[in-house]
XYZ file of C-alpha atoms in Angstrom:
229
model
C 19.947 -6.810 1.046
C 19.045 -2.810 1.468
C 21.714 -0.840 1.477
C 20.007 1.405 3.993
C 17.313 1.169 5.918
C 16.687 4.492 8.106
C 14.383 7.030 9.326
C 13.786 10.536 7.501
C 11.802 13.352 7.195
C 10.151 15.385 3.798
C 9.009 17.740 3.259
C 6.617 19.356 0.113
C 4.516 22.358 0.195
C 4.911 22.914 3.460
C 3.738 19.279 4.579
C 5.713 17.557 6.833
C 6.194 14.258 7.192
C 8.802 11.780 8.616
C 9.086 7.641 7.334
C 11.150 4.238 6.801
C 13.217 4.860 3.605
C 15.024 1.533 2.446
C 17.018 1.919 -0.751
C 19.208 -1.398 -2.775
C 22.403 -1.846 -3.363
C 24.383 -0.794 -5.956
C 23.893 2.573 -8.462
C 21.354 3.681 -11.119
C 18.120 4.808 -11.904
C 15.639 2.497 -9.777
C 11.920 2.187 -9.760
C 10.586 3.410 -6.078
C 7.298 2.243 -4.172
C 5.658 4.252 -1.428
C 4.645 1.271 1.663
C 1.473 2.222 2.935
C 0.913 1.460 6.839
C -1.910 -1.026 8.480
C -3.799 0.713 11.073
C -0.619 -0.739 13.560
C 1.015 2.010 12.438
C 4.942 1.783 10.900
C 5.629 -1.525 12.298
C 9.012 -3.474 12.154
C 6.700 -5.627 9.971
C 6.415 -2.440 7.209
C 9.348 -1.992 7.316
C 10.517 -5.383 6.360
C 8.171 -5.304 3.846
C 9.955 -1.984 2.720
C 13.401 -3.659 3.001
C 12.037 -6.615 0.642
C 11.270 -4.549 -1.715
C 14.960 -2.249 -1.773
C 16.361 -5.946 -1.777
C 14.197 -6.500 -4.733
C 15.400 -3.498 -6.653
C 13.674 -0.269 -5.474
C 13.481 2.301 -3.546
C 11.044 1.835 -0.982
C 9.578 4.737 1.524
C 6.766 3.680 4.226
C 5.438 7.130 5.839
C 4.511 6.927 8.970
C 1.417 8.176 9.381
C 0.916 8.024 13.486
C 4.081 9.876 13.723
C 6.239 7.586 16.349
C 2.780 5.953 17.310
C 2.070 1.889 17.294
C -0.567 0.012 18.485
C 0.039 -3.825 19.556
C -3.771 -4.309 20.606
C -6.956 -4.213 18.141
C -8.979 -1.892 20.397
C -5.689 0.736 20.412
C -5.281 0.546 16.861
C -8.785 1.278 16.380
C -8.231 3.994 18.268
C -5.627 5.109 16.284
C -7.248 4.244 13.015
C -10.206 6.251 13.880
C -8.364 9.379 15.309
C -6.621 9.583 12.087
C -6.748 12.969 9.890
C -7.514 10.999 6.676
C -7.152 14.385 4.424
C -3.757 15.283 6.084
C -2.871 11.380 6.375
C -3.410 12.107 2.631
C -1.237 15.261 1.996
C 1.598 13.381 3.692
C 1.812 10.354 1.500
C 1.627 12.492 -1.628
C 4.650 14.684 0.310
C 6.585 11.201 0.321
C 5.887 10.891 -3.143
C 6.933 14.389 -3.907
C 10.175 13.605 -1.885
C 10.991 10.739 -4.306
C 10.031 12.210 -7.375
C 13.402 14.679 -5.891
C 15.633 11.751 -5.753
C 17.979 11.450 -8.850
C 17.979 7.249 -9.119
C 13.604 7.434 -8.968
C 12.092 6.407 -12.328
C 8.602 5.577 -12.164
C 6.709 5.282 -8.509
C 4.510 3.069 -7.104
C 2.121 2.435 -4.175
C 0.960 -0.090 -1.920
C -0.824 -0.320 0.944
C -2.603 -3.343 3.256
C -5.727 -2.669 4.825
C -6.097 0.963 5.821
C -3.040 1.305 3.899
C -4.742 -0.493 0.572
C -7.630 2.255 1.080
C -5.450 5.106 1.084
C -2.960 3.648 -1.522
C -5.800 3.953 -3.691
C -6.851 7.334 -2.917
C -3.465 7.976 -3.446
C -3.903 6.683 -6.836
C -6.542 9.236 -7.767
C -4.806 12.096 -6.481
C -1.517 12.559 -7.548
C -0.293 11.785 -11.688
C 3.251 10.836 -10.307
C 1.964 7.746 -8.745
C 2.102 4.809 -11.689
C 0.839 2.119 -10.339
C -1.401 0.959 -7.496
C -1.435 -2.225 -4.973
C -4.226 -2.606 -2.749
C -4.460 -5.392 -0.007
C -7.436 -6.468 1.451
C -8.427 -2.370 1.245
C -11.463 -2.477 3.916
C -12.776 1.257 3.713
C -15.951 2.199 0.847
C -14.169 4.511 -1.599
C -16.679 6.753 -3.824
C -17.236 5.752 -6.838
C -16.184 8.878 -8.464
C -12.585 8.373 -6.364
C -12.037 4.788 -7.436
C -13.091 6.557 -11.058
C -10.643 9.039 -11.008
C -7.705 6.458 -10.582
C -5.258 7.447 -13.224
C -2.787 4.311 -13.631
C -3.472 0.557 -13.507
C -4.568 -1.074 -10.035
C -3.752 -4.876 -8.769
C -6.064 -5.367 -5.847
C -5.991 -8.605 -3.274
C -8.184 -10.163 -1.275
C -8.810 -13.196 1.402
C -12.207 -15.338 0.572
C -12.469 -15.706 4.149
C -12.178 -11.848 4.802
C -15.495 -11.417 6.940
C -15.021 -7.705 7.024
C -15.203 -7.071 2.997
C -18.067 -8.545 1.530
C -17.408 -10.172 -2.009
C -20.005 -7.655 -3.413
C -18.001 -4.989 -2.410
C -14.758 -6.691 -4.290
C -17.246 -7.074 -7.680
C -18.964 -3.433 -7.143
C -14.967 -2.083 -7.057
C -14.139 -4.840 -10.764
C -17.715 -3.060 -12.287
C -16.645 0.482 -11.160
C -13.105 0.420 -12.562
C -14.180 -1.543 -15.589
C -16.735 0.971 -16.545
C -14.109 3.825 -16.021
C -11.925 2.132 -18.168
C -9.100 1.615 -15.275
C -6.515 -1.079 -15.991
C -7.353 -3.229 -13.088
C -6.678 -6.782 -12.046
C -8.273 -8.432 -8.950
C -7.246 -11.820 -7.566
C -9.074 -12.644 -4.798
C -7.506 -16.048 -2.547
C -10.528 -17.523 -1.519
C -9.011 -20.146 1.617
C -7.032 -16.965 2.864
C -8.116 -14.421 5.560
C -8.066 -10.684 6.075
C -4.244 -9.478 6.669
C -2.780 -13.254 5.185
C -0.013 -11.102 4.247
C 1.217 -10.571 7.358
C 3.642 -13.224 8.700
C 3.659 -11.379 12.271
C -0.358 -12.226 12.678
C -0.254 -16.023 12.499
C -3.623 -16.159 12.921
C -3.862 -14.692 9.627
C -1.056 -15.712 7.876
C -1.566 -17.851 4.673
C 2.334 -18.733 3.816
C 0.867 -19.498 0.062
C -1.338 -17.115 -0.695
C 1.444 -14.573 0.489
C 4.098 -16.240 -1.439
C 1.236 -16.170 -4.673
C 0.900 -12.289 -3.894
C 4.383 -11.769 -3.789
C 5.267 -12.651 -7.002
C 2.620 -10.814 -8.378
C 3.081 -7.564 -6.843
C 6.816 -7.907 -8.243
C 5.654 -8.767 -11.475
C 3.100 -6.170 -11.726
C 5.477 -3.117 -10.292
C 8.427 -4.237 -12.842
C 6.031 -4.663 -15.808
C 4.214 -1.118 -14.678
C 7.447 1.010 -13.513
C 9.549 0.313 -16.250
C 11.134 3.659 -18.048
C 9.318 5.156 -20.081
């Protein structure tokens, strides 16, 4: 179990920015993840997500990016999504980064994100050398190619075969961008699962075995990637 779960703010050249901070039990110098919101906003369901991953062994810090906003309805998180200040959204995560590159048990960071969050976990990715590693889920936004270029640390990206809103071209223009680039990358794409099957709160979505299957990979693939250097 976390130790603590709990509300905080950062801040880091003079951006502010508030989040879910989840830390595990015990002592020691701990690997950290940044837990990038759906366009929901920083649901209960982030940060469970967040508290898996402190019960798993790191630190685990989900910004919130709508700052005390969340949507329960597609057309209000829409809303939300759209209204969103993707350059400051931006400036924010990189502030919670900053934040836990200042706490003495950090190692190595990662990030992850699901949906909205994927897309901006891999911006994230191209913008800051302290982030390590990258998860995207089901990422739905068109990144340059010059961005998804400019990643600097080895990517896992995930995907539902049924996802109507990101065309499988997309997935393989993203595998022939990164591969010419020279970007560690590794894409597993579920094809019987649907957009958001990660999310046991959306049963609609949900696909118990393709989230247990992505699981264990994004565990695997943070421990392998945020190990000490």
């Amino acid at each position: 179990m976390a130790e603590i779960g709990e509300m905080i703010a950062f801040t880091s050249d003079e951006t502010q920015g508030s989040g879910y901070l989840a830390r595990p039990a015990g002592s020691g110098s701990v690997p950290a993840v940044i837990v990038i919101q759906e366009w929901w906003g920083l649901t209960d369901d982030i940060k469970a997500i967040a508290d898996r991953f402190a019960a798993a062994g790191f630190v685990a810090l989900a910004p919130d990016l709508y700052h005390g906003q969340v949507a329960t309805e597609p057309d209000e998180a829409r809303k939300l999504a759209m209204g969103l200040d993707m350059s400051r959204a931006v400036q924010e995560i990189v502030a919670a980064v900053n934040y836990l590159c200042g706490r003495a048990e950090v190692q190595r960071i990662g990030a992850v994100g699901f949906c909205m969050g994927g897309s901006l976990a891999l911006v994230l990715g191209s913008k800051t050398p302290r982030i390590d590693a990258v998860v995207a889920f089901y990422d739905g936004r068109r990144l340059d190619d010059a961005l998804l270029m400019a990643i600097g640390c080895p990517v896992l990206a995930l995907y539902g075969g049924r996802d109507q809103g990101i065309l499988p071209e997309v997935i393989e223009h993203k595998r022939e961008v990164w591969q010419r680039a020279d970007v560690p990358h590794e894409i597993v794409v579920y094809e019987q699962a649907d957009h958001a099957f990660f999310n046991d709160t959306r049963p609609e979505h949900y696909d118990p075995a393709a989230a247990a299957d992505a699981w264990q990979r994004v565990l695997a693939f943070f421990h392998k990637q945020l190990q000490s250097a």
